[in-house]
Short mmCIF file of C-alpha atoms and ligand atoms in Angstrom, two decimals:
data_model
loop_
_atom_site.label_atom_id
_atom_site.label_comp_id
_atom_site.label_asym_id
_atom_site.label_seq_id
_atom_site.Cartn_x
_atom_site.Cartn_y
_atom_site.Cartn_z
CA MET A 1 -7.40 -25.55 28.21
CA SER A 2 -10.85 -25.63 29.76
CA GLN A 3 -14.02 -27.59 29.08
CA VAL A 4 -17.06 -25.50 28.24
CA GLY A 5 -20.70 -26.19 27.48
CA ASP A 6 -22.99 -29.16 27.80
CA PRO A 7 -21.10 -32.49 27.33
CA ILE A 8 -23.85 -33.69 24.96
CA ARG A 9 -22.84 -30.91 22.56
CA ARG A 10 -19.25 -32.12 22.42
CA LEU A 11 -19.63 -33.80 19.06
CA THR A 12 -22.27 -31.59 17.57
CA PRO A 13 -21.69 -31.30 13.81
CA VAL A 14 -20.13 -27.93 13.03
CA VAL A 15 -20.32 -25.97 9.78
CA ARG A 16 -17.98 -23.06 9.06
CA LEU A 17 -17.59 -20.69 6.15
CA ALA A 18 -13.91 -20.08 5.49
CA PRO A 19 -13.59 -16.74 3.63
CA ALA A 20 -10.96 -15.86 1.05
CA LYS A 21 -8.76 -12.84 1.79
CA LEU A 22 -7.74 -9.90 -0.32
CA ASN A 23 -4.59 -7.86 0.23
CA LEU A 24 -5.58 -4.22 -0.29
CA SER A 25 -1.93 -3.32 0.31
CA LEU A 26 1.25 -5.37 0.73
CA ALA A 27 4.63 -3.85 1.58
CA VAL A 28 7.70 -6.04 2.01
CA VAL A 29 9.53 -4.22 4.80
CA GLY A 30 12.40 -6.54 5.67
CA ARG A 31 14.16 -9.84 5.08
CA ARG A 32 14.78 -11.96 8.15
CA SER A 33 17.74 -14.16 8.99
CA ASP A 34 15.53 -17.26 8.44
CA GLY A 35 14.96 -16.16 4.80
CA LEU A 36 11.32 -15.16 5.40
CA HIS A 37 10.10 -11.63 4.78
CA ASP A 38 8.49 -9.14 7.13
CA LEU A 39 5.33 -7.64 5.68
CA HIS A 40 3.00 -4.73 6.32
CA SER A 41 -0.33 -5.60 4.74
CA VAL A 42 -3.96 -4.58 5.07
CA MET A 43 -6.09 -7.66 4.53
CA VAL A 44 -9.87 -8.00 4.27
CA PRO A 45 -12.06 -11.13 4.22
CA LEU A 46 -14.34 -11.76 1.23
CA ALA A 47 -17.82 -13.23 0.91
CA LEU A 48 -16.26 -15.83 -1.43
CA ALA A 49 -15.77 -18.73 0.99
CA ASP A 50 -15.11 -22.46 1.29
CA ARG A 51 -17.60 -24.45 3.36
CA LEU A 52 -16.17 -26.81 5.97
CA SER A 53 -18.24 -29.28 8.00
CA LEU A 54 -16.97 -31.41 10.86
CA ALA A 55 -18.77 -34.39 12.41
CA ALA A 56 -17.87 -37.44 14.45
CA ALA A 57 -15.78 -39.93 12.40
CA GLY A 58 -16.50 -43.64 12.56
CA GLY A 59 -12.87 -44.74 12.99
CA SER A 60 -9.86 -43.56 14.91
CA ASP A 61 -8.40 -41.22 12.24
CA ASP A 62 -9.61 -37.86 10.99
CA THR A 63 -10.92 -38.10 7.41
CA LEU A 64 -11.38 -35.51 4.67
CA HIS A 65 -13.59 -35.42 1.61
CA VAL A 66 -13.15 -32.51 -0.82
CA ASP A 67 -15.65 -31.33 -3.44
CA GLY A 68 -14.99 -28.48 -5.89
CA PHE A 69 -11.48 -27.29 -6.73
CA GLU A 70 -8.65 -29.83 -6.45
CA THR A 71 -6.46 -29.28 -3.35
CA GLY A 72 -3.78 -31.97 -3.77
CA PRO A 73 -3.09 -35.01 -1.57
CA PRO A 74 -5.41 -35.22 1.50
CA ALA A 75 -2.52 -35.97 3.87
CA ALA A 76 -0.98 -32.56 3.02
CA ASN A 77 -4.31 -30.75 3.32
CA LEU A 78 -4.30 -27.91 5.80
CA VAL A 79 -7.65 -29.08 7.22
CA LEU A 80 -6.17 -32.39 8.42
CA ARG A 81 -2.98 -30.65 9.59
CA ALA A 82 -5.04 -28.14 11.59
CA LEU A 83 -7.15 -30.87 13.20
CA ALA A 84 -3.99 -32.75 14.24
CA ALA A 85 -2.33 -29.63 15.64
CA THR A 86 -5.46 -28.64 17.55
CA ARG A 87 -5.89 -32.14 18.99
CA GLU A 88 -2.26 -32.10 20.13
CA ALA A 89 -2.77 -28.74 21.84
CA VAL A 90 -5.92 -29.94 23.61
CA GLY A 91 -3.98 -32.99 24.79
CA ALA A 92 -5.07 -36.11 26.63
CA GLY A 93 -7.93 -36.23 29.07
CA TRP A 94 -10.65 -34.93 26.77
CA GLY A 95 -13.99 -34.89 28.55
CA GLY A 96 -12.56 -36.99 31.38
CA SER A 97 -11.90 -39.80 28.87
CA GLY A 98 -8.19 -40.06 29.59
CA GLY A 99 -7.56 -39.87 25.84
CA PRO A 100 -7.32 -37.17 23.14
CA PRO A 101 -10.43 -35.67 21.52
CA PRO A 102 -12.13 -38.07 19.07
CA ALA A 103 -11.54 -38.30 15.33
CA LEU A 104 -13.50 -36.00 13.05
CA ALA A 105 -14.86 -36.47 9.54
CA ALA A 106 -14.30 -33.26 7.58
CA ARG A 107 -16.06 -32.30 4.34
CA LEU A 108 -14.71 -29.36 2.42
CA ASP A 109 -16.60 -27.65 -0.38
CA LYS A 110 -13.69 -25.89 -2.09
CA ARG A 111 -15.01 -22.76 -3.79
CA ILE A 112 -11.91 -20.53 -3.47
CA PRO A 113 -9.42 -20.95 -6.34
CA VAL A 114 -6.30 -22.78 -5.09
CA ALA A 115 -2.78 -21.28 -4.97
CA ALA A 116 -4.30 -18.03 -6.18
CA GLY A 117 -3.11 -15.49 -3.58
CA LEU A 118 -6.51 -15.73 -1.84
CA ALA A 119 -5.25 -17.88 1.08
CA GLY A 120 -8.08 -20.38 0.88
CA GLY A 121 -5.93 -23.12 2.43
CA SER A 122 -5.01 -20.90 5.37
CA SER A 123 -8.65 -19.97 5.87
CA ASP A 124 -9.64 -23.65 5.85
CA ALA A 125 -6.98 -24.28 8.51
CA ALA A 126 -8.35 -21.50 10.75
CA ALA A 127 -11.90 -22.79 10.26
CA ALA A 128 -10.79 -26.35 11.12
CA LEU A 129 -9.00 -25.14 14.27
CA ASP A 130 -11.97 -23.12 15.45
CA GLY A 131 -14.55 -25.70 14.33
CA ALA A 132 -12.77 -28.61 16.03
CA LEU A 133 -12.74 -26.73 19.34
CA GLU A 134 -16.48 -26.18 19.00
CA ALA A 135 -17.14 -29.82 18.02
CA TRP A 136 -15.17 -31.04 21.03
CA ALA A 137 -16.70 -28.33 23.28
CA VAL A 138 -13.23 -27.28 24.36
CA SER A 139 -11.67 -23.83 24.52
CA LEU A 140 -8.07 -22.67 24.18
CA THR A 141 -6.76 -19.24 25.06
CA VAL A 142 -6.38 -16.67 22.28
CA HIS A 143 -2.63 -16.97 22.71
CA GLU A 144 -2.73 -20.76 22.24
CA ARG A 145 -4.97 -20.46 19.18
CA LEU A 146 -2.66 -17.87 17.63
CA ARG A 147 0.38 -20.05 18.33
CA ILE A 148 -1.18 -23.05 16.54
CA ALA A 149 -2.33 -20.80 13.67
CA ALA A 150 1.13 -19.24 13.14
CA ARG A 151 2.71 -22.69 12.97
CA LEU A 152 0.21 -23.83 10.33
CA GLY A 153 0.98 -20.96 7.96
CA SER A 154 1.71 -17.24 7.67
CA ASP A 155 -1.84 -16.26 6.67
CA VAL A 156 -3.69 -18.42 9.24
CA PRO A 157 -3.59 -15.96 12.22
CA PHE A 158 -5.36 -13.31 10.09
CA PHE A 159 -8.46 -15.50 9.81
CA LEU A 160 -8.78 -15.77 13.59
CA ALA A 161 -9.33 -11.96 13.64
CA ASP A 162 -12.72 -12.37 11.91
CA GLY A 163 -12.53 -9.14 9.91
CA ALA A 164 -10.24 -6.55 8.34
CA ALA A 165 -6.78 -6.40 9.92
CA LEU A 166 -3.31 -4.96 9.64
CA VAL A 167 -0.96 -7.93 9.31
CA GLU A 168 2.73 -7.53 10.14
CA GLY A 169 5.82 -9.65 10.67
CA ARG A 170 5.53 -12.87 8.68
CA GLY A 171 1.80 -12.82 9.49
CA GLU A 172 1.85 -13.53 13.21
CA SER A 173 1.12 -9.93 14.24
CA VAL A 174 -2.55 -9.19 13.54
CA THR A 175 -4.20 -5.90 14.54
CA PRO A 176 -7.97 -5.91 13.93
CA LEU A 177 -9.35 -2.86 12.08
CA ARG A 178 -12.90 -1.62 11.91
CA GLY A 179 -12.59 -2.02 8.15
CA VAL A 180 -15.22 -1.16 5.57
CA THR A 181 -18.49 0.02 7.05
CA GLY A 182 -21.98 0.12 5.59
CA ASP A 183 -22.86 -1.47 2.27
CA PRO A 184 -20.20 -3.98 1.18
CA PRO A 185 -17.98 -2.99 -1.76
CA GLY A 186 -18.04 -5.27 -4.79
CA VAL A 187 -14.86 -7.02 -5.90
CA LEU A 188 -14.09 -8.56 -9.27
CA LEU A 189 -11.48 -11.33 -9.06
CA VAL A 190 -9.69 -12.55 -12.17
CA THR A 191 -7.54 -15.61 -11.47
CA PRO A 192 -5.34 -16.70 -14.38
CA ARG A 193 -4.71 -20.44 -14.54
CA VAL A 194 -1.01 -20.26 -13.83
CA ALA A 195 0.94 -21.84 -11.00
CA LEU A 196 2.55 -19.01 -9.05
CA PRO A 197 3.93 -20.56 -5.86
CA THR A 198 4.51 -17.90 -3.18
CA PRO A 199 8.17 -18.95 -2.55
CA ARG A 200 8.99 -18.46 -6.25
CA VAL A 201 7.54 -14.95 -6.20
CA PHE A 202 9.57 -14.01 -3.10
CA ALA A 203 12.68 -15.50 -4.72
CA ALA A 204 12.08 -13.29 -7.78
CA PHE A 205 11.57 -10.32 -5.44
CA ASP A 206 14.94 -10.97 -3.77
CA ALA A 207 16.66 -11.57 -7.12
CA ALA A 208 15.45 -8.15 -8.31
CA GLY A 209 17.13 -6.42 -5.39
CA GLY A 210 14.72 -7.04 -2.54
CA ILE A 211 13.35 -4.31 -0.31
CA ALA A 212 12.22 -1.33 -2.37
CA GLY A 213 11.68 2.29 -1.33
CA GLY A 214 9.06 3.08 1.28
CA SER A 215 6.16 4.28 -0.87
CA THR A 216 4.13 1.06 -0.59
CA ARG A 217 4.69 1.01 3.15
CA THR A 218 3.46 4.61 3.36
CA SER A 219 0.29 3.76 1.39
CA SER A 220 -0.27 0.65 3.51
CA ALA A 221 0.16 2.55 6.79
CA HIS A 222 -2.18 5.28 5.57
CA LEU A 223 -4.87 2.76 4.62
CA ALA A 224 -4.50 0.98 7.97
CA ASP A 225 -5.03 4.32 9.74
CA GLU A 226 -8.14 5.04 7.72
CA LEU A 227 -9.60 1.56 8.20
CA ARG A 228 -8.96 1.78 11.95
CA SER A 229 -11.91 4.16 12.19
CA GLY A 230 -13.74 2.73 9.17
CA LEU A 231 -14.19 3.64 5.50
CA SER A 232 -17.34 3.48 3.37
CA ALA A 233 -17.40 1.45 0.15
CA ALA A 234 -17.34 4.67 -1.88
CA ALA A 235 -14.31 6.01 0.01
CA LEU A 236 -12.47 2.72 -0.49
CA VAL A 237 -13.23 2.67 -4.23
CA ASP A 238 -11.91 6.26 -4.42
CA ARG A 239 -8.55 4.97 -3.16
CA ALA A 240 -8.34 2.09 -5.68
CA GLY A 241 -5.77 3.91 -7.85
CA VAL A 242 -3.29 4.15 -4.98
CA LEU A 243 -4.04 0.64 -3.66
CA ALA A 244 -3.69 -1.02 -7.07
CA VAL A 245 0.03 -0.20 -7.05
CA ALA A 246 0.52 -0.67 -3.29
CA ASN A 247 1.81 -4.23 -3.60
CA ASP A 248 5.60 -4.79 -3.63
CA LEU A 249 5.17 -8.26 -5.19
CA ILE A 250 3.57 -7.11 -8.48
CA GLY A 251 6.90 -6.88 -10.31
CA ALA A 252 8.08 -10.22 -8.91
CA ALA A 253 4.86 -11.97 -9.98
CA VAL A 254 5.34 -10.56 -13.51
CA ALA A 255 8.98 -11.71 -13.50
CA VAL A 256 7.75 -15.28 -12.83
CA GLU A 257 4.77 -15.04 -15.21
CA PRO A 258 5.36 -12.23 -17.78
CA GLU A 259 1.89 -12.59 -19.37
CA LEU A 260 0.34 -11.22 -16.17
CA LEU A 261 1.44 -7.73 -17.20
CA GLY A 262 -0.50 -7.85 -20.47
CA LEU A 263 -3.61 -9.18 -18.73
CA ARG A 264 -3.46 -6.41 -16.10
CA ARG A 265 -3.14 -3.70 -18.72
CA ARG A 266 -5.90 -5.07 -20.93
CA LEU A 267 -8.25 -5.48 -17.97
CA ALA A 268 -7.59 -1.89 -16.86
CA ARG A 269 -8.34 -0.68 -20.39
CA LEU A 270 -11.50 -2.80 -20.72
CA LEU A 271 -12.94 -1.89 -17.31
CA ARG A 272 -11.49 1.65 -17.03
CA ARG A 273 -10.59 0.94 -13.43
CA PRO A 274 -7.37 0.36 -11.48
CA VAL A 275 -6.39 -3.33 -11.31
CA GLY A 276 -4.58 -4.62 -8.21
CA GLN A 277 -2.99 -7.95 -7.28
CA SER A 278 -3.83 -10.00 -4.20
CA GLY A 279 -0.77 -11.15 -2.27
CA SER A 280 1.80 -12.89 -4.44
CA GLY A 281 -0.81 -13.36 -7.18
CA PRO A 282 -1.84 -14.43 -9.67
CA THR A 283 -5.36 -13.19 -8.73
CA LEU A 284 -6.05 -9.64 -9.96
CA TRP A 285 -8.73 -7.49 -8.30
CA VAL A 286 -10.91 -4.55 -9.26
CA LEU A 287 -13.02 -2.68 -6.66
CA TYR A 288 -16.63 -1.56 -7.24
CA PRO A 289 -19.22 0.26 -5.15
CA SER A 290 -21.49 -2.82 -5.07
CA LEU A 291 -21.82 -6.52 -5.92
CA VAL A 292 -24.11 -5.68 -8.85
CA ASP A 293 -21.38 -3.50 -10.40
CA ALA A 294 -18.82 -6.28 -9.91
CA GLU A 295 -21.18 -8.82 -11.52
CA THR A 296 -21.65 -6.54 -14.54
CA ALA A 297 -17.87 -6.24 -14.86
CA ALA A 298 -17.50 -10.04 -14.57
CA GLU A 299 -19.87 -10.47 -17.53
CA ALA A 300 -17.82 -7.96 -19.55
CA VAL A 301 -14.60 -9.85 -18.78
CA ARG A 302 -16.12 -13.22 -19.68
CA SER A 303 -17.41 -11.81 -22.99
CA ALA A 304 -14.02 -10.29 -23.78
CA HIS A 305 -12.37 -13.66 -23.17
CA THR A 306 -14.88 -15.45 -25.37
CA ALA A 307 -14.17 -12.89 -28.10
CA GLY A 308 -10.41 -13.50 -27.68
CA GLU A 309 -9.85 -9.89 -26.62
CA LEU A 310 -7.99 -10.67 -23.39
CA PRO A 311 -4.79 -12.67 -22.88
CA ALA A 312 -5.30 -15.99 -21.08
CA PRO A 313 -1.97 -16.82 -19.44
CA GLY A 314 -1.41 -20.50 -18.65
CA ASP A 315 -3.90 -23.27 -18.97
CA GLY A 316 -7.15 -21.80 -20.33
CA GLU A 317 -9.37 -18.83 -19.54
CA PRO A 318 -8.99 -17.21 -16.11
CA LEU A 319 -11.56 -17.86 -13.39
CA VAL A 320 -13.76 -14.76 -13.09
CA THR A 321 -15.59 -14.20 -9.78
CA ALA A 322 -17.76 -11.36 -8.49
CA THR A 323 -17.90 -11.11 -4.70
CA THR A 324 -17.90 -8.54 -1.88
CA ILE A 325 -15.67 -7.48 0.99
CA LEU A 326 -17.17 -8.67 4.29
CA THR A 327 -18.02 -5.70 6.47
CA ARG A 328 -18.39 -5.52 10.26
CA PRO A 329 -20.43 -6.46 12.15
CA GLN A 330 -19.75 -9.92 10.81
CA PRO A 331 -22.75 -12.10 10.01
CA ASP A 332 -22.80 -15.43 11.87
CA ARG A 333 -20.03 -17.37 10.09
CA SER A 334 -21.69 -20.77 10.54
CA ASP A 335 -24.61 -21.44 8.21
CA ARG A 336 -26.15 -24.13 10.38
P1 ATP B 401 -0.07 -19.10 -0.06
O1 ATP B 401 0.09 -17.65 -0.38
O2 ATP B 401 -0.13 -19.41 1.40
O3 ATP B 401 0.79 -20.04 -0.87
P2 ATP B 401 -2.42 -19.14 -1.68
O4 ATP B 401 -3.46 -18.21 -1.26
O5 ATP B 401 -1.67 -18.73 -2.90
O6 ATP B 401 -1.53 -19.45 -0.45
P3 ATP B 401 -3.84 -21.62 -1.11
O7 ATP B 401 -5.07 -21.88 -1.91
O8 ATP B 401 -4.03 -21.24 0.29
O9 ATP B 401 -2.99 -20.57 -1.94
O10 ATP B 401 -2.94 -22.96 -1.20
C1 ATP B 401 -1.57 -23.03 -1.26
C2 ATP B 401 -1.15 -24.52 -1.41
O11 ATP B 401 -1.57 -25.24 -0.24
C3 ATP B 401 -1.77 -25.22 -2.60
O12 ATP B 401 -0.79 -25.44 -3.55
C4 ATP B 401 -2.34 -26.53 -2.08
O13 ATP B 401 -1.78 -27.66 -2.69
C5 ATP B 401 -2.01 -26.56 -0.59
N1 ATP B 401 -3.20 -26.82 0.26
C6 ATP B 401 -3.24 -27.57 1.36
N2 ATP B 401 -4.46 -27.56 1.91
C7 ATP B 401 -5.24 -26.79 1.15
C8 ATP B 401 -6.62 -26.40 1.21
N3 ATP B 401 -7.44 -26.82 2.19
N4 ATP B 401 -7.06 -25.55 0.27
C9 ATP B 401 -6.24 -25.11 -0.71
N5 ATP B 401 -4.94 -25.48 -0.82
C10 ATP B 401 -4.43 -26.30 0.09
#
């Protein structure tokens, strides 16, 4: 741990955008002795993002205020857990004070649907880790940051990569990729209002026989190779048919929530495009050459729902969002 920067900046308010992620491919390649699964997945960050701000707290405890989507009890929130883990790693003696870094007041504007396969909670955790270090004007080595991230959750290390990446193991192995280059591809997200906890989907995957053949892994490895040197939006959209089936958890998600199958099929028919699934679901994705195309598709999906032409699994109409894949070079992620 080392102190950096002007001491006066130590408690500068920090604002971070915490992007959602999309799995363009997801192969389950092994089951470990601890019951977790080894994955091979190409993940990309999206423009759809939560907004996290951190400032000095009045009292001695970190606090959290959440606007937007409901995230459950504050004590279990990944933002507070990340602040605590980061403070512990920084340790005593902050700024020559002899004590730990001071308490922070966090405000989270939750714009990413929760428990949707978009890893919003993990992204918030990475943003809190990174943002707290900036607020305290302290740095940790990349290795230390990755260690904290991996302990907070499988998807957290990905968000420290700040761009497209090949993610392996249970998420701790992250290889940055150049990703999509040029104009950002549009993405339509359709998130049914069903609870699809990740552990239940993996349990269904195991119950159905576990590790499948290697075709998803082959598609995932091929995509990772292509994204290593960069793909244009048009080239990525061309591969949507292959990528839409390159997720080993699609069948398991349908086993937990059978109505997902009908929604996928009807969406594919309505939009005449391949429909993929992000992570363990339930969010379904459709790729477009641009944001405008994705917005047009979003309108078509909303109209079809209003007309009762699409199934609405669970508790009401799905959330429909048009966004883009973030391309490198990354814009400044703080919107201060
Ligand atoms: P995973 O695949 O890791 O389960 P997900 O992408 O499906 O994640 P998230 O939105 O990251 O879903 O949240 C998973 C769970 O974590 C939720 O059920 C929620 O109660 C809890 N959680 C804790 N902190 C947060 C947060 N800041 N944002 C969203 N969910 C949070």
